[in-house]
Amino acid sequence: MRSPLLDTPGAVAAQAPDETVAAHYGDPYAEQRALAGGRALVDRSNREVVRISGPDRLSWLNNLSSQKLDTLQPGAPTQTLLLDPQGRVEHHLTLVDDGEAVWAHVEPGTSAELVAFLEKMRFMLRVEVADVTSDYAVVSLAPPAPVPGADAAGPGTGSPASPEGAVAMGGDLLVPRERLGGLPDALGLRPAGLWAYEALRIAAFVPRLGFETDHKTIPHEVGWIDAAVHLSKGCYRGQETVARVHNLGHPPRRLVFLHLDGSVDRLPPHGAPVTLGVGTPVEAEPEAAVEGSAEPGQLGFVGSSARHYELGPIALAVVKRTVPVDIDLLAGGVAASQEVVVPPDAGRNVKIDPALRRRIR
C-alpha cells in the first residue's frame, strides 16, 4: 500500500521490499541526525500489522513463540520469534499488549502466512486473529535500541504525545492509516526516510528478518537470544534446538558488523559474498567455505549495508562461526574490517557481553 508521504516534495521511493515508503526526502545524512536526536519520524508503513484479541491471547502466544508472554504487562513492548520444528526462524514479531489485544508488526509480505499459521493453531481457544494492515501504519520516532534492556534512543525531550487512536510500542507507533499523511506536521517532526532508520539499525547491530537471516537461521546466530527468546520458559516449537545450542554447542554462523572501505563508491548489496580479505594469510581461512555457496571461498553473506552519518559505509553480515575475529574480509569485493556482534563461543551458556557492542546514542 503506497504511503501518502511519498508525495512529500523530494521523496525518493525505497527499493523492494520497501518500495511503498520513502528511502529519503533529499538529505539522508540530515535525516539520520534528526532521527538520532529525536526530531524526526520514519514512515515504516510498508510493515504489516496483526491484531490478536481474546482472553487466552497471551497464554496462547506464550505456548507458540520464543518469548515469555503469559505475564506481559500492558504497554510493555517486546519481540518474539516463531520457529519451525528444527528451530529455524520463520517470523519475527515486534509486539505490545494494550490490555485488550496484542498488536504486532512484521516484515512486508509476511502477515498472510503468519495469520494462516496462527489460525491453524487456534483450536478451541478464545482468540481472534486479524490482519489490520489496511487500517494501521507503523511509524518510528526513534532508532532501535542497540542492546536489549538498554534505554532506547527515544524521541528526546519534549516527546510528542501519541495521536488519537495510536498504539505506542516503545520507539514505534501504530497509527490509523488515514492519519499518516499529516502526521509529521501534527507531531512537529521532520520526515526521515528508511535509509536513515536502516543506517542506525545497522550501527546498533540489530538484525532484520530476510536481510540478516535466511531459511537456515537459528536465533543464536544473529543475537536474537538477547531480545526475542526467553531461555527458561516452557516448551514451544523449535525450543529443543535453542536449548541444545545454548547448553551444549555453538551456532554454525555468527552475525558481524563490518566497517567498509570508504574509498569505494558503492555498497555491497544484500546477499553479496563475504570472502577473505586481500593479503590475509591462507592459514587464517576456516576449514571450509559456507555450505552450498556459489562463490569459491565464500565465508558468509552481506545482510544490509548503508552510509552512516558518523561511521561512513557500514554493513551487517553473517559468516561461519570459525572465521577468525581479527582478519580482514571482502564484502562483495569491498574491503571490510570486522567488529564482533555474536562471539564465536556463543552458546554453551555463554551470554553475549554488552561490552562487545558499541552503543550508538
C-alpha angles and dihedrals in degrees: 000000000000113000118236088222088073085076090064110115110264095018116147119193120241124235126262132322085027099041095122092067134053123273089199143335098231104290111058097175094049088048090053092051091048093050093047089050096048095250100112144063123217119211106224094161090133087078116093127238129217125187121202118190136172135088094273096050100107098044089044094051089044090059094047104043143049100252127078102248106154090088097037111142122224112268096018109123119213143157132240139179134221110212133192120240090272092055096255118145115256102162137014116201129192106199150166134189117225096193093266105046143006114245117200133178123204141177119295113273096020105087097083092056091044093051091046090054093047092049090054090053098050097091107162096330123126100248135119123201123200135173103224098173091121090058104037134047130198120232127173126216094182140030117253118284107259096222126028108255093021120117110271118236089254132189091288130229115337091031110192118249116252112262119247112285094017125133114219117221106175106274091359132076130200105211132182104268094231089063095053099091095058098034100102091054092042091054096037093240132130117239115251123194129237090259088068093050093045094050091053091044092054092046089052091053092240113154123220124213111250093018106058090020137064135177091290101048119128121192097253092059096065102030098257088132086083099046110027110021130076107203100198103044125105129281125301134163110295094013093122091064092047092050094044094052093043095050106027114017150013131261113256093234138031138206116245135186116227130207103207128211105270094204091070115090097215139061122228109252127234110286095022112147121258112216139164116297122249110278095015109146113254091233088065091064115106118246094261139010122244111301111256094007118153094211118079109243093011112165099181144317139271114252106184134348134190146158110256120207091232107018099043120216112005139164145184118229139175116227138171112285091237095060104117111250094225102054127099119244141196116235108197087333094310116120112246140178121212133239117190118248102154109024121226091246094055111141126036088089091303108145118206109256110233087214088071089063123075111224113222110204 
